[in-house]
Amino acid sequence: MSHPAGATRPGSLPFKKFKPTMQITIQLFGMQARLADARVIQLDLPEDADCQAALDRLAVDYPALTDSLPGSRLAVNQHYAEPDRRLAPGDEVALIGMISGG
């Protein structure tokens, strides 16, 4: 018996395209570490993820950080990174919060 394109056999699960992932470790400091209740966070991100994807994921997985993220930047391998900088397994990533003072 044949099935129309895109159909599945009765009782079978639809095919989902597998997207490879990588695990990124992000270090947190000060207020952001307190808000997340963690100094180190592990994120599973798509293999082609960039810094913006990591920030977006942080906002979803750690809602307490959401208000602090617009004034924050990621540092990758001890250098500030632009939002479109691609991440790679083994990168040293740190969330740097806005610092104020006078």
Tab-separated table of C-alpha atoms in Angstrom:
chain	number	residue	atom	x	y	z
A	1	MET	CA	0.000	0.000	0.000
A	2	SER	CA	1.423	3.398	-0.910
A	3	HIS	CA	0.883	6.619	0.997
A	4	PRO	CA	0.568	10.142	-0.412
A	5	ALA	CA	3.717	12.281	-0.246
A	6	GLY	CA	4.344	13.497	3.291
A	7	ALA	CA	1.967	10.933	4.818
A	8	THR	CA	3.040	8.372	7.373
A	9	ARG	CA	1.980	4.829	8.038
A	10	PRO	CA	-0.763	4.521	10.637
A	11	GLY	CA	0.856	4.451	14.071
A	12	SER	CA	4.216	5.809	12.867
A	13	LEU	CA	5.751	9.128	13.852
A	14	PRO	CA	6.314	11.796	11.207
A	15	PHE	CA	9.934	12.209	10.143
A	16	LYS	CA	11.676	15.181	11.743
A	17	LYS	CA	14.827	16.509	10.199
A	18	PHE	CA	17.676	16.150	12.676
A	19	LYS	CA	19.758	19.272	13.148
A	20	PRO	CA	23.187	18.634	14.700
A	21	THR	CA	23.814	20.465	17.944
A	22	MET	CA	26.787	21.540	20.023
A	23	GLN	CA	27.095	22.229	23.711
A	24	ILE	CA	28.365	25.648	24.757
A	25	THR	CA	29.444	26.567	28.289
A	26	ILE	CA	28.754	30.160	29.325
A	27	GLN	CA	30.291	31.721	32.423
A	28	LEU	CA	28.198	34.225	34.386
A	29	PHE	CA	29.351	36.860	36.858
A	30	GLY	CA	27.908	39.141	39.526
A	31	MET	CA	24.233	40.000	39.318
A	32	GLN	CA	23.616	37.728	36.332
A	33	ALA	CA	25.080	34.724	38.167
A	34	ARG	CA	22.747	35.500	41.082
A	35	LEU	CA	19.722	35.904	38.800
A	36	ALA	CA	20.389	32.590	37.053
A	37	ASP	CA	21.452	30.929	40.310
A	38	ALA	CA	24.496	29.593	38.458
A	39	ARG	CA	28.018	30.690	37.610
A	40	VAL	CA	28.212	28.298	34.655
A	41	ILE	CA	25.434	27.412	32.201
A	42	GLN	CA	25.449	24.711	29.541
A	43	LEU	CA	23.422	25.425	26.391
A	44	ASP	CA	22.640	23.062	23.527
A	45	LEU	CA	22.642	25.135	20.357
A	46	PRO	CA	22.516	24.346	16.645
A	47	GLU	CA	25.954	23.710	15.125
A	48	ASP	CA	25.733	26.954	13.151
A	49	ALA	CA	24.719	29.113	16.150
A	50	ASP	CA	26.088	32.593	16.638
A	51	CYS	CA	26.316	34.815	19.722
A	52	GLN	CA	22.827	36.240	19.150
A	53	ALA	CA	21.380	32.715	19.142
A	54	ALA	CA	23.075	32.073	22.491
A	55	LEU	CA	21.651	35.292	23.962
A	56	ASP	CA	18.188	34.426	22.635
A	57	ARG	CA	18.418	30.957	24.167
A	58	LEU	CA	19.522	32.411	27.511
A	59	ALA	CA	16.401	34.598	27.555
A	60	VAL	CA	14.185	31.543	26.962
A	61	ASP	CA	15.939	29.122	29.322
A	62	TYR	CA	16.666	31.683	32.071
A	63	PRO	CA	13.833	34.258	32.079
A	64	ALA	CA	15.304	35.971	35.152
A	65	LEU	CA	18.159	37.166	32.888
A	66	THR	CA	15.879	38.702	30.245
A	67	ASP	CA	15.964	42.289	31.556
A	68	SER	CA	19.773	42.261	31.886
A	69	LEU	CA	20.539	40.879	28.415
A	70	PRO	CA	20.020	44.031	26.267
A	71	GLY	CA	22.923	45.733	28.065
A	72	SER	CA	25.130	42.658	27.981
A	73	ARG	CA	27.682	41.264	25.568
A	74	LEU	CA	29.271	37.909	25.083
A	75	ALA	CA	33.011	37.494	25.163
A	76	VAL	CA	34.339	34.549	23.173
A	77	ASN	CA	37.862	33.337	23.850
A	78	GLN	CA	38.518	36.439	25.977
A	79	HIS	CA	37.458	38.979	23.316
A	80	TYR	CA	34.180	40.842	23.008
A	81	ALA	CA	32.150	39.269	20.218
A	82	GLU	CA	29.660	40.741	17.770
A	83	PRO	CA	26.172	39.169	17.697
A	84	ASP	CA	26.867	37.482	14.347
A	85	ARG	CA	30.090	35.781	15.488
A	86	ARG	CA	29.677	32.035	15.029
A	87	LEU	CA	30.315	29.820	18.009
A	88	ALA	CA	32.246	26.560	17.955
A	89	PRO	CA	32.544	23.679	20.401
A	90	GLY	CA	35.283	24.445	22.902
A	91	ASP	CA	34.909	28.223	22.705
A	92	GLU	CA	35.335	29.953	26.065
A	93	VAL	CA	32.183	32.072	26.391
A	94	ALA	CA	31.362	34.615	29.101
A	95	LEU	CA	28.293	36.796	29.580
A	96	ILE	CA	29.498	40.295	30.439
A	97	GLY	CA	26.810	42.420	32.063
A	98	MET	CA	26.556	46.171	31.900
A	99	ILE	CA	28.738	47.827	34.495
A	100	SER	CA	27.879	51.251	35.805
A	101	GLY	CA	29.530	53.503	38.259
A	102	GLY	CA	31.142	56.824	38.603
